[in-house]
Amino acid sequence: QVQLVESGGGLVQAGGSLRLSCAASGIIFSIQTMSWYRQAPGGQRELVALINSTGSKKYVDSVTGRFTISRDSAKNTVYLQMNSLKPGDTAIYYCNIVLAYNAGSSWYQWWGQGTQVTVSS
């Protein structure tokens, strides 16, 4: 089993910053990708940022230049530094990790419980 524990959400004024963390624990042999998704009220879940095992990153256009994804491989933890926040960034943020349990296993996807980010104008 794998557990993902998210932290760092909250209420912030427009222009402010927040840092999200997601720590994975349990049976983890290798991690392929670590990502952050978000879902606004009434909206679909969208990919915000992704970092793969080589450190390559990608972002949705709306956050490029404002958000930074990073990972600490030793701690199986992914971070999302969010700067210059806007009311449109208000959503529940979910971490997503694709991992393998052992050398011969397939890749499996795990989701965090979600953390609320609210940006006031």
Coordinates of C-alpha atoms in Angstrom, one line a residue:
Q1 CA 0.0 0.0 0.0
V2 CA 1.0 3.6 -0.6
Q3 CA 0.0 6.7 1.3
L4 CA 0.1 10.3 -0.1
V5 CA -0.1 13.0 2.5
E6 CA -0.7 16.6 1.2
S7 CA -0.2 19.8 3.1
G8 CA 0.2 23.5 2.5
G9 CA -3.2 24.7 1.3
G10 CA -5.0 27.6 2.7
L11 CA -6.5 31.1 2.2
V12 CA -4.3 33.8 0.7
Q13 CA -4.9 37.2 -0.9
A14 CA -4.3 37.7 -4.6
G15 CA -0.6 38.2 -5.3
G16 CA 0.4 36.0 -2.4
S17 CA 2.2 32.7 -2.2
L18 CA 1.7 29.2 -1.0
R19 CA 3.8 26.0 -1.1
L20 CA 2.1 22.6 -1.4
S21 CA 3.8 19.4 -0.3
C22 CA 2.9 15.8 -1.0
A23 CA 4.8 13.0 0.7
A24 CA 4.5 9.4 -0.5
S25 CA 5.2 6.5 1.8
G26 CA 4.8 2.7 1.7
I27 CA 5.9 0.1 -0.8
I28 CA 7.7 2.3 -3.5
F29 CA 10.4 0.9 -5.7
S30 CA 10.5 3.6 -8.3
I31 CA 8.6 6.8 -9.2
Q32 CA 7.9 7.7 -12.8
T33 CA 6.1 11.0 -12.5
M34 CA 4.9 13.3 -9.8
S35 CA 2.2 15.8 -10.6
W36 CA -0.2 18.3 -9.3
Y37 CA -3.8 18.6 -10.5
R38 CA -6.5 21.0 -9.5
Q39 CA -10.3 21.0 -9.7
A40 CA -12.3 24.2 -9.3
P41 CA -16.0 24.1 -8.3
G42 CA -18.0 22.9 -11.2
G43 CA -14.9 22.3 -13.2
Q44 CA -12.9 19.3 -14.5
R45 CA -9.7 18.2 -12.9
E46 CA -6.8 19.6 -14.8
L47 CA -3.1 18.9 -14.8
V48 CA -1.2 21.9 -13.4
A49 CA 2.4 20.7 -13.3
L50 CA 4.4 17.5 -13.8
I51 CA 7.9 16.4 -13.1
N52 CA 9.3 13.1 -14.3
S53 CA 12.1 10.9 -13.1
T54 CA 14.7 12.8 -15.1
G55 CA 13.6 16.1 -13.7
S56 CA 11.9 17.3 -16.8
K57 CA 8.9 19.6 -16.0
K58 CA 5.9 20.8 -17.7
Y59 CA 3.2 23.3 -16.8
V60 CA -0.3 24.3 -17.9
D61 CA 0.0 27.7 -19.7
S62 CA -2.0 29.5 -17.1
V63 CA 0.6 28.9 -14.3
T64 CA 3.8 29.1 -16.3
G65 CA 6.1 31.7 -14.7
R66 CA 4.2 31.7 -11.5
F67 CA 4.3 28.1 -10.2
T68 CA 7.3 25.8 -9.8
I69 CA 7.2 22.1 -9.3
S70 CA 10.1 20.3 -7.6
R71 CA 10.8 16.9 -6.0
D72 CA 13.0 15.5 -3.3
S73 CA 13.6 11.9 -4.5
A74 CA 15.2 10.8 -1.2
K75 CA 12.0 11.7 0.6
N76 CA 9.5 10.7 -2.2
T77 CA 8.1 14.2 -1.9
V78 CA 6.8 16.6 -4.5
Y79 CA 6.3 20.4 -4.0
L80 CA 4.4 23.1 -5.8
Q81 CA 5.6 26.6 -5.1
M82 CA 2.8 29.0 -6.1
N83 CA 3.6 32.7 -6.5
S84 CA 1.5 35.6 -7.7
L85 CA -1.7 33.7 -6.9
K86 CA -4.9 34.8 -8.6
P87 CA -8.5 34.2 -7.7
G88 CA -8.7 31.9 -10.7
D89 CA -6.2 29.6 -9.0
T90 CA -8.8 28.8 -6.4
A91 CA -9.4 25.0 -6.4
I92 CA -8.7 21.8 -4.6
Y93 CA -5.2 20.7 -5.5
Y94 CA -4.4 17.0 -5.7
C95 CA -1.0 15.3 -6.0
N96 CA -0.6 12.4 -8.3
I97 CA 2.2 9.9 -8.3
V98 CA 2.9 7.1 -10.8
L99 CA 5.1 4.4 -9.3
A100 CA 6.2 0.8 -9.3
Y101 CA 6.2 -1.5 -6.3
N102 CA 9.1 -3.6 -7.4
A103 CA 11.5 -4.1 -10.3
G104 CA 9.1 -6.3 -12.3
S105 CA 5.8 -4.5 -11.5
S106 CA 3.7 -2.3 -13.7
W107 CA 3.2 1.4 -13.1
Y108 CA 0.4 2.4 -10.7
Q109 CA -1.2 5.7 -10.1
W110 CA -2.0 7.1 -6.7
W111 CA -3.8 10.3 -5.7
G112 CA -3.5 12.5 -2.6
Q113 CA -6.6 13.5 -0.6
G114 CA -6.6 17.0 -1.9
T115 CA -5.9 20.3 -0.3
Q116 CA -8.0 23.5 -0.7
V117 CA -6.4 26.6 -2.1
T118 CA -8.5 29.7 -1.9
V119 CA -7.3 33.0 -3.3
S120 CA -9.3 36.1 -2.4
S121 CA -9.4 39.3 -4.5

